[in-house]
């Protein structure tokens, strides 16, 4: 690679791509930004605007008591175009940063078009250039031709998946007195690892089933229906097939004995840890399309989860992501071809803001490489550093997309309440971010 490359290619002008292009220009480097819409459409985008929000108009909490709020503060520090646009198009939504979606996208489109260092081209990219530094930011609905190219480059068999995500719970909010530890049939070598088991009595089980049946669901798009045929059926749909279906599926109690009673419970929900620090647990096999507030109400019917805080809610949609822990370096470049970087949802982060944040970092890292400067890792204590750590650590249970949440930050060891811990996490993140100067030594 030639040092001091004067142009970087960015493929995809969604949340991550626009941030990446914007950062590149801060280094005085030109960006060629490709966007395939409107000539080639996706199954979810409706306009030709850049950074279109395909579903909700909320960018989640703006409060720094929330992990997503901390992420936004860090992004502001790095001159985020997405946060700037969101503030300019904000609509009232309490502590959430919700936007007028058209104003938001127009603001970004105008800013990108007005930037003399950005050349916006409305074309689908089907091949990744061999030599030029390139950022792939084509998101969950990457076009088929480019998916095939990425598969061949990364030697992956397939790239897009129908994501079925089970909710994740803050470990501190599980009532341990109402759980018992152990694997089915006590098999330590079963490959199932250690579970936290949440027993349900007959009454509690049927109350949960009723809640699932009555809960309001997110509408299913045509292209998502294939999910149900891939053993990823939402729990509420299983309940529609019979009130006992869950007892023979994700809530089956066989092989589990509650040490308090010496008996097999009527039904059991298993929780499996998501990380080494055991700060997050996922509800095994509990993929769902219930609306988020309903998930909170219905899943709290499980006795051990009566006060559970959900770090990530369950969801199901088409997604495209690479196996980042195996394929990417810490700077988000491909190990097998270091001139190619990945940003946005395709790296395995989940959500508008998370995708935009990786776009910022990727833009910075690619620019530093183009200028022949060494990579400066973003501190682990920041929310962005925590997200990058998540997508770089291989795990036994397979790599699954993740949104920012308090469980991803380095643990606060002190025995203090949740609020105090979160305050420490916020202060530590901002302090670390202030010490991060990627624009230095230019
Ligand atoms: C159905 C659905 C609903 C969702 N709902 C939400 C939600 O409510 N809240 C939330 O936070 N997240 C949601 N997400 C996730 C959300 O889409 C992402 O978090 C975010 O948009 C990802 O940003 P990105 O920049 O990685 O991808 P995108 O924003 O999708 O941008 C990628 C861009 O690349 C373009 N592109 C694709 N292939 C090519 C190519 N070959 N050549 C040129 N251009 C190309 C696309 O047209 C697109 O503009 C949803 C996703 C889906 C699929």
Short mmCIF file of C-alpha atoms and ligand atoms in Angstrom, two decimals:
data_model
loop_
_atom_site.label_atom_id
_atom_site.label_comp_id
_atom_site.label_asym_id
_atom_site.label_seq_id
_atom_site.Cartn_x
_atom_site.Cartn_y
_atom_site.Cartn_z
CA UNK A 1 0.00 0.00 0.00
CA UNK A 2 1.30 3.42 -0.87
CA UNK A 3 1.70 5.78 2.06
CA UNK A 4 -0.37 8.98 2.14
CA UNK A 5 -3.24 7.68 0.07
CA UNK A 6 -5.39 10.67 -0.91
CA UNK A 7 -8.75 8.97 -1.33
CA UNK A 8 -10.77 6.32 0.49
CA UNK A 9 -13.77 4.42 -0.89
CA UNK A 10 -16.83 4.03 1.32
CA UNK A 11 -19.54 1.60 0.19
CA UNK A 12 -23.02 2.34 1.58
CA UNK A 13 -24.29 5.74 2.69
CA UNK A 14 -26.31 4.61 5.69
CA UNK A 15 -25.69 5.52 9.32
CA UNK A 16 -22.15 4.12 9.36
CA UNK A 17 -21.10 5.14 5.84
CA UNK A 18 -21.93 8.83 6.23
CA UNK A 19 -20.06 9.00 9.54
CA UNK A 20 -17.04 7.26 8.02
CA UNK A 21 -16.97 9.61 5.01
CA UNK A 22 -17.36 12.64 7.27
CA UNK A 23 -14.43 11.55 9.47
CA UNK A 24 -12.22 10.87 6.46
CA UNK A 25 -12.60 14.48 5.35
CA UNK A 26 -11.53 15.69 8.82
CA UNK A 27 -8.14 14.20 7.94
CA UNK A 28 -8.11 16.20 4.69
CA UNK A 29 -8.59 13.00 2.68
CA UNK A 30 -11.11 12.66 -0.15
CA UNK A 31 -13.93 10.09 0.21
CA UNK A 32 -15.78 8.42 -2.64
CA UNK A 33 -19.11 7.41 -1.13
CA UNK A 34 -21.24 4.85 -3.02
CA UNK A 35 -24.96 4.43 -2.40
CA UNK A 36 -27.02 2.04 -4.52
CA UNK A 37 -30.40 3.62 -3.83
CA UNK A 38 -32.57 4.73 -5.58
CA UNK A 39 -31.59 2.63 -8.62
CA UNK A 40 -31.35 -0.53 -6.52
CA UNK A 41 -33.75 -0.75 -3.60
CA UNK A 42 -33.68 -2.75 -0.37
CA UNK A 43 -36.59 -4.56 1.29
CA UNK A 44 -36.85 -1.93 4.05
CA UNK A 45 -35.63 1.47 2.80
CA UNK A 46 -38.32 3.67 1.26
CA UNK A 47 -36.45 6.78 0.08
CA UNK A 48 -33.28 7.76 -1.74
CA UNK A 49 -32.08 9.80 1.27
CA UNK A 50 -28.79 9.04 2.98
CA UNK A 51 -28.85 7.58 6.51
CA UNK A 52 -32.51 6.62 6.22
CA UNK A 53 -33.98 5.22 9.45
CA UNK A 54 -35.73 2.07 8.27
CA UNK A 55 -37.99 1.49 11.24
CA UNK A 56 -38.30 3.36 14.54
CA UNK A 57 -37.60 7.12 14.55
CA UNK A 58 -35.96 6.83 17.97
CA UNK A 59 -32.21 6.84 18.52
CA UNK A 60 -32.91 5.67 22.06
CA UNK A 61 -32.05 7.40 25.31
CA UNK A 62 -30.13 10.66 25.43
CA UNK A 63 -29.65 10.36 29.20
CA UNK A 64 -26.19 9.44 30.44
CA UNK A 65 -27.88 7.23 33.05
CA UNK A 66 -28.33 4.94 30.06
CA UNK A 67 -25.59 3.16 28.06
CA UNK A 68 -26.97 4.55 24.80
CA UNK A 69 -26.75 8.10 26.24
CA UNK A 70 -23.07 7.57 27.11
CA UNK A 71 -22.45 6.39 23.55
CA UNK A 72 -24.02 9.61 22.22
CA UNK A 73 -21.84 11.78 24.48
CA UNK A 74 -18.73 10.04 23.16
CA UNK A 75 -19.90 10.44 19.58
CA UNK A 76 -20.46 14.17 20.11
CA UNK A 77 -16.87 14.41 21.31
CA UNK A 78 -15.78 12.90 17.99
CA UNK A 79 -17.90 15.31 15.94
CA UNK A 80 -20.67 12.86 14.98
CA UNK A 81 -22.72 13.94 11.98
CA UNK A 82 -25.56 11.60 12.98
CA UNK A 83 -25.90 13.14 16.45
CA UNK A 84 -25.66 16.66 14.97
CA UNK A 85 -28.48 15.79 12.53
CA UNK A 86 -30.55 14.17 15.28
CA UNK A 87 -30.32 17.25 17.46
CA UNK A 88 -31.33 19.44 14.52
CA UNK A 89 -34.39 17.28 13.76
CA UNK A 90 -35.36 16.27 17.30
CA UNK A 91 -39.02 15.73 18.19
CA UNK A 92 -40.39 15.57 21.77
CA UNK A 93 -39.99 12.06 23.22
CA UNK A 94 -39.03 12.46 26.89
CA UNK A 95 -35.48 11.29 27.53
CA UNK A 96 -35.26 9.59 24.14
CA UNK A 97 -33.57 11.22 21.17
CA UNK A 98 -36.35 10.79 18.62
CA UNK A 99 -36.25 12.58 15.28
CA UNK A 100 -38.34 13.66 12.34
CA UNK A 101 -36.97 10.95 10.03
CA UNK A 102 -37.21 12.98 6.80
CA UNK A 103 -35.58 16.07 8.33
CA UNK A 104 -32.87 13.86 9.79
CA UNK A 105 -32.03 12.19 6.50
CA UNK A 106 -32.30 15.50 4.54
CA UNK A 107 -29.91 17.20 6.95
CA UNK A 108 -27.29 14.48 6.46
CA UNK A 109 -27.80 14.30 2.70
CA UNK A 110 -27.30 18.06 2.38
CA UNK A 111 -24.18 18.04 4.58
CA UNK A 112 -22.62 15.22 2.57
CA UNK A 113 -23.47 16.86 -0.75
CA UNK A 114 -22.03 20.17 0.43
CA UNK A 115 -18.72 18.62 1.50
CA UNK A 116 -16.18 19.30 -1.28
CA UNK A 117 -14.04 16.37 -0.21
CA UNK A 118 -16.88 13.85 -0.67
CA UNK A 119 -17.79 12.48 -4.09
CA UNK A 120 -21.24 10.85 -3.74
CA UNK A 121 -21.95 8.26 -6.41
CA UNK A 122 -25.34 6.59 -6.78
CA UNK A 123 -24.20 3.11 -7.86
CA UNK A 124 -24.30 -0.40 -6.53
CA UNK A 125 -20.81 -1.74 -5.79
CA UNK A 126 -20.42 -5.43 -6.54
CA UNK A 127 -16.63 -5.82 -6.29
CA UNK A 128 -14.32 -4.68 -3.53
CA UNK A 129 -11.27 -2.91 -4.95
CA UNK A 130 -8.02 -4.85 -4.54
CA UNK A 131 -5.70 -1.98 -3.63
CA UNK A 132 -7.58 1.17 -2.58
CA UNK A 133 -8.44 1.56 1.06
CA UNK A 134 -12.14 0.69 1.23
CA UNK A 135 -14.77 0.74 3.96
CA UNK A 136 -17.70 -1.65 3.57
CA UNK A 137 -20.72 -0.15 5.37
CA UNK A 138 -23.59 -1.74 3.50
CA UNK A 139 -25.65 -2.71 6.53
CA UNK A 140 -28.18 -5.44 7.27
CA UNK A 141 -29.58 -5.36 3.73
CA UNK A 142 -26.32 -5.52 1.77
CA UNK A 143 -27.05 -6.29 -1.89
CA UNK A 144 -26.78 -9.93 -2.97
CA UNK A 145 -23.90 -9.36 -5.38
CA UNK A 146 -21.78 -7.66 -2.74
CA UNK A 147 -22.69 -10.35 -0.18
CA UNK A 148 -21.29 -12.93 -2.60
CA UNK A 149 -18.11 -10.87 -3.00
CA UNK A 150 -17.67 -10.56 0.79
CA UNK A 151 -18.26 -14.31 1.20
CA UNK A 152 -15.58 -15.09 -1.31
CA UNK A 153 -13.14 -12.58 0.21
CA UNK A 154 -13.67 -13.84 3.76
CA UNK A 155 -14.09 -17.49 2.75
CA UNK A 156 -17.45 -17.54 4.54
CA UNK A 157 -20.19 -19.90 3.45
CA UNK A 158 -22.99 -17.44 3.92
CA UNK A 159 -23.39 -13.94 5.19
CA UNK A 160 -26.94 -13.09 5.74
CA UNK A 161 -29.04 -14.53 8.41
CA UNK A 162 -32.48 -14.17 9.75
CA UNK A 163 -31.61 -12.86 13.13
CA UNK A 164 -33.61 -14.19 15.98
CA UNK A 165 -32.41 -12.57 19.11
CA UNK A 166 -33.43 -13.55 22.63
CA UNK A 167 -33.64 -10.90 25.35
CA UNK A 168 -30.57 -10.22 27.51
CA UNK A 169 -30.88 -9.42 31.19
CA UNK A 170 -28.69 -7.43 33.58
CA UNK A 171 -27.23 -10.12 35.91
CA UNK A 172 -27.62 -7.87 38.98
CA UNK A 173 -31.40 -7.78 38.51
CA UNK A 174 -32.05 -11.55 38.51
CA UNK A 175 -33.52 -12.82 41.79
CA UNK A 176 -30.96 -15.58 42.50
CA UNK A 177 -33.06 -16.94 45.38
CA UNK A 178 -35.58 -18.04 42.75
CA UNK A 179 -33.05 -19.78 40.49
CA UNK A 180 -30.83 -22.83 40.71
CA UNK A 181 -27.61 -23.53 38.86
CA UNK A 182 -26.91 -26.58 36.72
CA UNK A 183 -26.96 -28.17 33.31
CA UNK A 184 -29.59 -30.59 32.03
CA UNK A 185 -28.98 -34.09 33.51
CA UNK A 186 -26.00 -32.46 35.31
CA UNK A 187 -23.84 -33.11 32.27
CA UNK A 188 -20.80 -30.90 32.67
CA UNK A 189 -19.60 -32.11 29.27
CA UNK A 190 -22.91 -31.57 27.52
CA UNK A 191 -21.64 -28.47 25.79
CA UNK A 192 -24.49 -26.55 27.40
CA UNK A 193 -22.23 -25.04 30.07
CA UNK A 194 -23.60 -23.80 33.38
CA UNK A 195 -27.10 -22.39 33.39
CA UNK A 196 -29.11 -20.34 35.80
CA UNK A 197 -32.44 -22.16 35.86
CA UNK A 198 -35.67 -20.31 36.60
CA UNK A 199 -38.38 -22.77 37.69
CA UNK A 200 -42.07 -22.08 37.05
CA UNK A 201 -45.03 -23.69 38.81
CA UNK A 202 -48.07 -24.79 36.75
CA UNK A 203 -49.87 -21.56 37.61
CA UNK A 204 -46.89 -19.35 36.80
CA UNK A 205 -46.31 -21.17 33.51
CA UNK A 206 -49.89 -20.65 32.27
CA UNK A 207 -49.85 -17.00 33.36
CA UNK A 208 -46.74 -16.53 31.23
CA UNK A 209 -48.41 -18.28 28.28
CA UNK A 210 -51.46 -16.01 28.61
CA UNK A 211 -49.20 -12.94 28.65
CA UNK A 212 -47.42 -14.12 25.51
CA UNK A 213 -50.68 -14.81 23.71
CA UNK A 214 -52.21 -11.44 24.61
CA UNK A 215 -49.08 -9.31 24.05
CA UNK A 216 -48.93 -6.92 21.09
CA UNK A 217 -46.53 -8.10 18.38
CA UNK A 218 -44.39 -6.26 15.83
CA UNK A 219 -45.77 -6.78 12.36
CA UNK A 220 -43.87 -9.38 10.31
CA UNK A 221 -42.45 -8.29 6.96
CA UNK A 222 -42.77 -10.63 4.01
CA UNK A 223 -39.04 -11.33 3.85
CA UNK A 224 -38.93 -12.27 7.53
CA UNK A 225 -41.44 -15.10 7.30
CA UNK A 226 -38.71 -17.56 6.25
CA UNK A 227 -37.44 -17.32 9.80
CA UNK A 228 -40.22 -19.46 11.14
CA UNK A 229 -39.07 -22.35 9.01
CA UNK A 230 -35.55 -22.24 10.37
CA UNK A 231 -36.31 -23.43 13.91
CA UNK A 232 -36.36 -19.82 15.01
CA UNK A 233 -40.02 -19.61 15.85
CA UNK A 234 -41.00 -16.77 18.19
CA UNK A 235 -42.21 -18.02 21.56
CA UNK A 236 -45.59 -16.31 21.19
CA UNK A 237 -46.20 -18.17 17.90
CA UNK A 238 -45.28 -21.44 19.63
CA UNK A 239 -47.94 -20.67 22.25
CA UNK A 240 -50.54 -20.22 19.49
CA UNK A 241 -49.86 -23.84 18.50
CA UNK A 242 -50.82 -25.08 21.96
CA UNK A 243 -50.62 -23.92 25.57
CA UNK A 244 -48.14 -26.68 26.41
CA UNK A 245 -45.85 -26.24 23.40
CA UNK A 246 -43.29 -24.20 25.35
CA UNK A 247 -43.04 -26.96 28.00
CA UNK A 248 -41.78 -29.24 25.26
CA UNK A 249 -39.60 -26.53 23.73
CA UNK A 250 -37.54 -23.75 25.33
CA UNK A 251 -39.16 -24.22 28.77
CA UNK A 252 -38.77 -27.99 28.98
CA UNK A 253 -37.92 -29.09 32.52
CA UNK A 254 -36.60 -32.62 31.81
CA UNK A 255 -33.24 -33.44 33.31
CA UNK A 256 -33.39 -30.55 35.75
CA UNK A 257 -33.97 -31.02 39.48
CA UNK A 258 -34.68 -28.06 41.73
CA UNK A 259 -32.48 -28.62 44.82
CA UNK A 260 -35.05 -26.79 46.99
CA UNK A 261 -37.79 -29.33 46.29
CA UNK A 262 -35.78 -32.30 45.02
CA UNK A 263 -38.25 -32.43 42.10
CA UNK A 264 -38.39 -31.58 38.42
CA UNK A 265 -40.27 -28.26 38.10
CA UNK A 266 -43.37 -27.89 35.90
CA UNK A 267 -41.38 -25.72 33.47
CA UNK A 268 -37.92 -24.12 33.48
CA UNK A 269 -36.48 -21.11 31.71
CA UNK A 270 -32.71 -21.40 31.33
CA UNK A 271 -30.45 -18.36 31.43
CA UNK A 272 -26.99 -18.54 29.89
CA UNK A 273 -24.22 -16.06 30.51
CA UNK A 274 -23.20 -13.84 27.61
CA UNK A 275 -19.74 -12.82 28.79
CA UNK A 276 -16.86 -13.94 30.98
CA UNK A 277 -17.65 -11.36 33.66
CA UNK A 278 -21.19 -12.85 33.89
CA UNK A 279 -22.81 -9.41 33.89
CA UNK A 280 -25.36 -10.40 31.22
CA UNK A 281 -27.57 -13.45 30.80
CA UNK A 282 -29.67 -14.40 27.80
CA UNK A 283 -33.04 -16.14 27.92
CA UNK A 284 -32.22 -19.35 26.06
CA UNK A 285 -34.45 -20.02 23.05
CA UNK A 286 -36.70 -17.03 23.78
CA UNK A 287 -36.72 -15.26 20.42
CA UNK A 288 -39.76 -13.03 20.21
CA UNK A 289 -41.54 -10.38 18.20
CA UNK A 290 -43.44 -8.91 21.15
CA UNK A 291 -43.18 -5.12 21.39
CA UNK A 292 -40.46 -4.01 23.83
CA UNK A 293 -42.74 -2.73 26.64
CA UNK A 294 -44.72 -5.97 26.43
CA UNK A 295 -41.55 -8.05 26.74
CA UNK A 296 -40.74 -6.26 29.95
CA UNK A 297 -44.23 -6.86 31.40
CA UNK A 298 -44.66 -10.44 30.22
CA UNK A 299 -41.17 -11.77 31.01
CA UNK A 300 -41.34 -10.26 34.48
CA UNK A 301 -44.07 -12.85 35.16
CA UNK A 302 -41.24 -15.38 35.53
CA UNK A 303 -40.57 -15.32 39.31
CA UNK A 304 -36.76 -15.02 39.05
CA UNK A 305 -37.19 -12.13 36.62
CA UNK A 306 -39.78 -10.14 38.57
CA UNK A 307 -37.41 -7.12 38.71
CA UNK A 308 -35.34 -7.90 35.62
CA UNK A 309 -33.81 -5.06 33.65
CA UNK A 310 -33.48 -5.86 29.97
CA UNK A 311 -30.17 -4.87 28.41
CA UNK A 312 -31.37 -5.97 25.00
CA UNK A 313 -34.87 -6.94 23.96
CA UNK A 314 -35.66 -9.86 21.71
CA UNK A 315 -36.17 -9.20 18.01
CA UNK A 316 -36.29 -10.90 14.64
CA UNK A 317 -35.32 -9.44 11.29
CA UNK A 318 -33.08 -10.07 8.35
CA UNK A 319 -29.52 -9.19 9.08
CA UNK A 320 -26.15 -9.37 7.37
CA UNK A 321 -23.01 -9.59 9.41
CA UNK A 322 -19.58 -11.08 9.20
CA UNK A 323 -17.94 -13.21 11.87
CA UNK A 324 -16.00 -10.19 13.13
CA UNK A 325 -14.16 -11.90 16.02
CA UNK A 326 -12.58 -14.28 13.51
CA UNK A 327 -12.15 -11.92 10.55
CA UNK A 328 -11.36 -8.42 11.80
CA UNK A 329 -8.36 -6.80 13.42
CA UNK A 330 -8.84 -4.36 16.32
CA UNK A 331 -8.85 -1.44 13.85
CA UNK A 332 -11.82 -3.04 11.96
CA UNK A 333 -9.69 -4.02 8.96
CA UNK A 334 -9.86 -7.50 7.47
CA UNK A 335 -6.99 -9.72 8.60
CA UNK A 336 -6.83 -11.36 5.17
CA UNK A 337 -6.83 -8.01 3.29
CA UNK A 338 -5.79 -5.08 5.49
CA UNK A 339 -6.90 -2.42 3.01
CA UNK A 340 -10.54 -3.43 3.51
CA UNK A 341 -12.38 -2.16 6.60
CA UNK A 342 -15.90 -2.91 7.85
CA UNK A 343 -18.26 -0.54 9.67
CA UNK A 344 -21.86 -0.51 10.86
CA UNK A 345 -24.30 -3.31 11.44
CA UNK A 346 -22.33 -5.64 9.17
CA UNK A 347 -19.66 -5.87 11.91
CA UNK A 348 -22.21 -7.35 14.33
CA UNK A 349 -23.23 -4.27 16.26
CA UNK A 350 -26.96 -3.70 16.41
CA UNK A 351 -28.83 -0.40 16.09
CA UNK A 352 -28.69 2.99 14.44
CA UNK A 353 -26.42 4.69 16.96
CA UNK A 354 -24.08 1.74 17.43
CA UNK A 355 -23.69 1.45 13.65
CA UNK A 356 -22.96 5.17 13.33
CA UNK A 357 -20.38 4.96 16.15
CA UNK A 358 -18.43 2.19 14.41
CA UNK A 359 -18.58 4.31 11.23
CA UNK A 360 -16.79 7.12 13.06
CA UNK A 361 -14.06 4.85 14.41
CA UNK A 362 -13.64 3.05 11.11
CA UNK A 363 -13.33 6.38 9.28
CA UNK A 364 -10.62 7.43 11.73
CA UNK A 365 -8.73 4.12 11.54
CA UNK A 366 -8.85 3.95 7.74
CA UNK A 367 -7.69 7.57 7.47
CA UNK A 368 -4.76 6.98 9.80
CA UNK A 369 -3.78 3.96 7.74
CA UNK A 370 -4.06 6.00 4.54
CA UNK A 371 -1.73 8.59 6.05
CA UNK A 372 0.77 5.96 7.18
CA UNK A 373 0.02 6.67 10.85
CA UNK A 374 -0.23 3.99 13.51
CA UNK A 375 -3.55 2.81 14.86
CA UNK A 376 -4.65 4.41 18.14
CA UNK A 377 -7.06 2.03 19.90
CA UNK A 378 -10.08 3.68 21.50
CA UNK A 379 -10.01 3.07 25.29
CA UNK A 380 -11.78 -0.08 26.49
CA UNK A 381 -13.56 1.93 29.22
CA UNK A 382 -15.56 3.91 26.64
CA UNK A 383 -18.83 2.59 25.27
CA UNK A 384 -17.35 2.51 21.77
CA UNK A 385 -14.31 0.61 23.09
CA UNK A 386 -16.70 -1.80 24.83
CA UNK A 387 -18.66 -2.41 21.63
CA UNK A 388 -15.44 -3.04 19.71
CA UNK A 389 -14.28 -5.43 22.42
CA UNK A 390 -17.57 -7.33 22.08
CA UNK A 391 -17.18 -7.78 18.33
CA UNK A 392 -13.60 -8.95 18.70
CA UNK A 393 -13.95 -11.73 21.29
CA UNK A 394 -14.80 -15.21 19.93
CA UNK A 395 -17.39 -17.05 22.02
CA UNK A 396 -18.51 -20.64 22.37
CA UNK A 397 -22.18 -19.99 21.71
CA UNK A 398 -21.52 -18.29 18.34
CA UNK A 399 -21.27 -14.62 17.47
CA UNK A 400 -24.54 -12.70 17.75
CA UNK A 401 -25.19 -8.99 17.13
CA UNK A 402 -25.30 -6.69 20.14
CA UNK A 403 -26.44 -3.19 21.03
CA UNK A 404 -24.66 -1.04 23.60
CA UNK A 405 -25.58 -1.86 27.20
CA UNK A 406 -24.03 -1.61 30.64
CA UNK A 407 -23.08 -5.30 30.61
CA UNK A 408 -20.46 -4.62 27.92
CA UNK A 409 -18.41 -2.10 29.92
CA UNK A 410 -15.52 -3.28 32.12
CA UNK A 411 -16.99 -4.40 35.43
CA UNK A 412 -17.13 -2.05 38.44
CA UNK A 413 -15.94 -4.32 41.22
CA UNK A 414 -17.21 -2.25 44.18
CA UNK A 415 -20.30 -3.55 45.99
CA UNK A 416 -22.45 -0.44 45.47
CA UNK A 417 -25.92 0.03 44.08
CA UNK A 418 -26.77 -0.08 40.37
CA UNK A 419 -27.18 3.70 40.01
CA UNK A 420 -23.78 4.42 41.58
CA UNK A 421 -22.10 1.78 39.41
CA UNK A 422 -23.60 3.33 36.29
CA UNK A 423 -22.44 6.78 37.30
CA UNK A 424 -18.89 5.44 37.72
CA UNK A 425 -19.12 3.77 34.29
CA UNK A 426 -20.23 7.06 32.71
CA UNK A 427 -17.51 9.15 34.41
CA UNK A 428 -14.82 6.58 33.56
CA UNK A 429 -15.97 6.46 29.91
CA UNK A 430 -15.92 10.23 29.45
CA UNK A 431 -12.56 10.59 31.22
CA UNK A 432 -11.07 7.95 28.92
CA UNK A 433 -12.65 9.52 25.85
CA UNK A 434 -11.08 12.89 26.67
CA UNK A 435 -7.68 11.20 26.57
CA UNK A 436 -8.32 9.74 23.11
CA UNK A 437 -6.89 11.96 20.39
CA UNK A 438 -7.01 10.17 17.05
CA UNK A 439 -6.45 13.39 15.14
CA UNK A 440 -3.07 13.93 16.80
CA UNK A 441 0.32 13.30 15.15
CA UNK A 442 -1.05 14.16 11.71
C1 LIG B 1 -36.28 -4.33 8.99
C2 LIG B 1 -35.30 -3.66 9.89
C3 LIG B 1 -35.74 -2.89 10.97
C4 LIG B 1 -34.82 -2.26 11.82
N1 LIG B 1 -35.27 -1.48 12.85
C5 LIG B 1 -34.39 -0.82 13.64
C6 LIG B 1 -34.84 0.07 14.67
O1 LIG B 1 -36.02 0.27 14.87
N2 LIG B 1 -33.90 0.69 15.44
C7 LIG B 1 -32.56 0.52 15.25
O2 LIG B 1 -31.76 1.12 15.98
N3 LIG B 1 -32.12 -0.31 14.28
C8 LIG B 1 -32.99 -0.97 13.47
N4 LIG B 1 -32.55 -1.82 12.47
C9 LIG B 1 -31.15 -1.96 12.30
C10 LIG B 1 -30.70 -0.77 11.45
O3 LIG B 1 -31.03 -0.98 10.12
C11 LIG B 1 -29.27 -0.57 11.56
O4 LIG B 1 -28.94 -0.47 12.92
C12 LIG B 1 -28.67 0.64 10.87
O5 LIG B 1 -29.43 1.17 9.85
C13 LIG B 1 -27.39 0.09 10.34
O6 LIG B 1 -26.64 1.11 9.80
P1 LIG B 1 -25.65 0.74 8.62
O7 LIG B 1 -25.03 2.01 8.20
O8 LIG B 1 -24.79 -0.37 9.02
O9 LIG B 1 -26.63 0.20 7.47
P2 LIG B 1 -27.76 1.01 6.67
O10 LIG B 1 -28.24 2.17 7.44
O11 LIG B 1 -28.75 0.01 6.21
O12 LIG B 1 -26.94 1.57 5.41
C14 LIG B 1 -26.40 0.74 4.44
C15 LIG B 1 -26.53 1.42 3.11
O13 LIG B 1 -25.79 0.68 2.14
C16 LIG B 1 -26.53 0.63 0.94
N5 LIG B 1 -26.05 -0.53 0.17
C17 LIG B 1 -26.27 -1.84 0.40
N6 LIG B 1 -25.59 -2.60 -0.49
C18 LIG B 1 -24.93 -1.75 -1.31
C19 LIG B 1 -24.04 -1.92 -2.42
N7 LIG B 1 -23.70 -3.14 -2.87
N8 LIG B 1 -23.55 -0.82 -3.06
C20 LIG B 1 -23.87 0.44 -2.62
N9 LIG B 1 -24.71 0.65 -1.57
C21 LIG B 1 -25.22 -0.43 -0.91
C22 LIG B 1 -27.98 0.57 1.39
O14 LIG B 1 -28.85 1.04 0.38
C23 LIG B 1 -27.95 1.47 2.61
O15 LIG B 1 -28.26 2.81 2.30
C24 LIG B 1 -33.44 -2.45 11.60
C25 LIG B 1 -33.00 -3.22 10.53
C26 LIG B 1 -33.90 -3.83 9.68
C27 LIG B 1 -33.40 -4.64 8.53
#
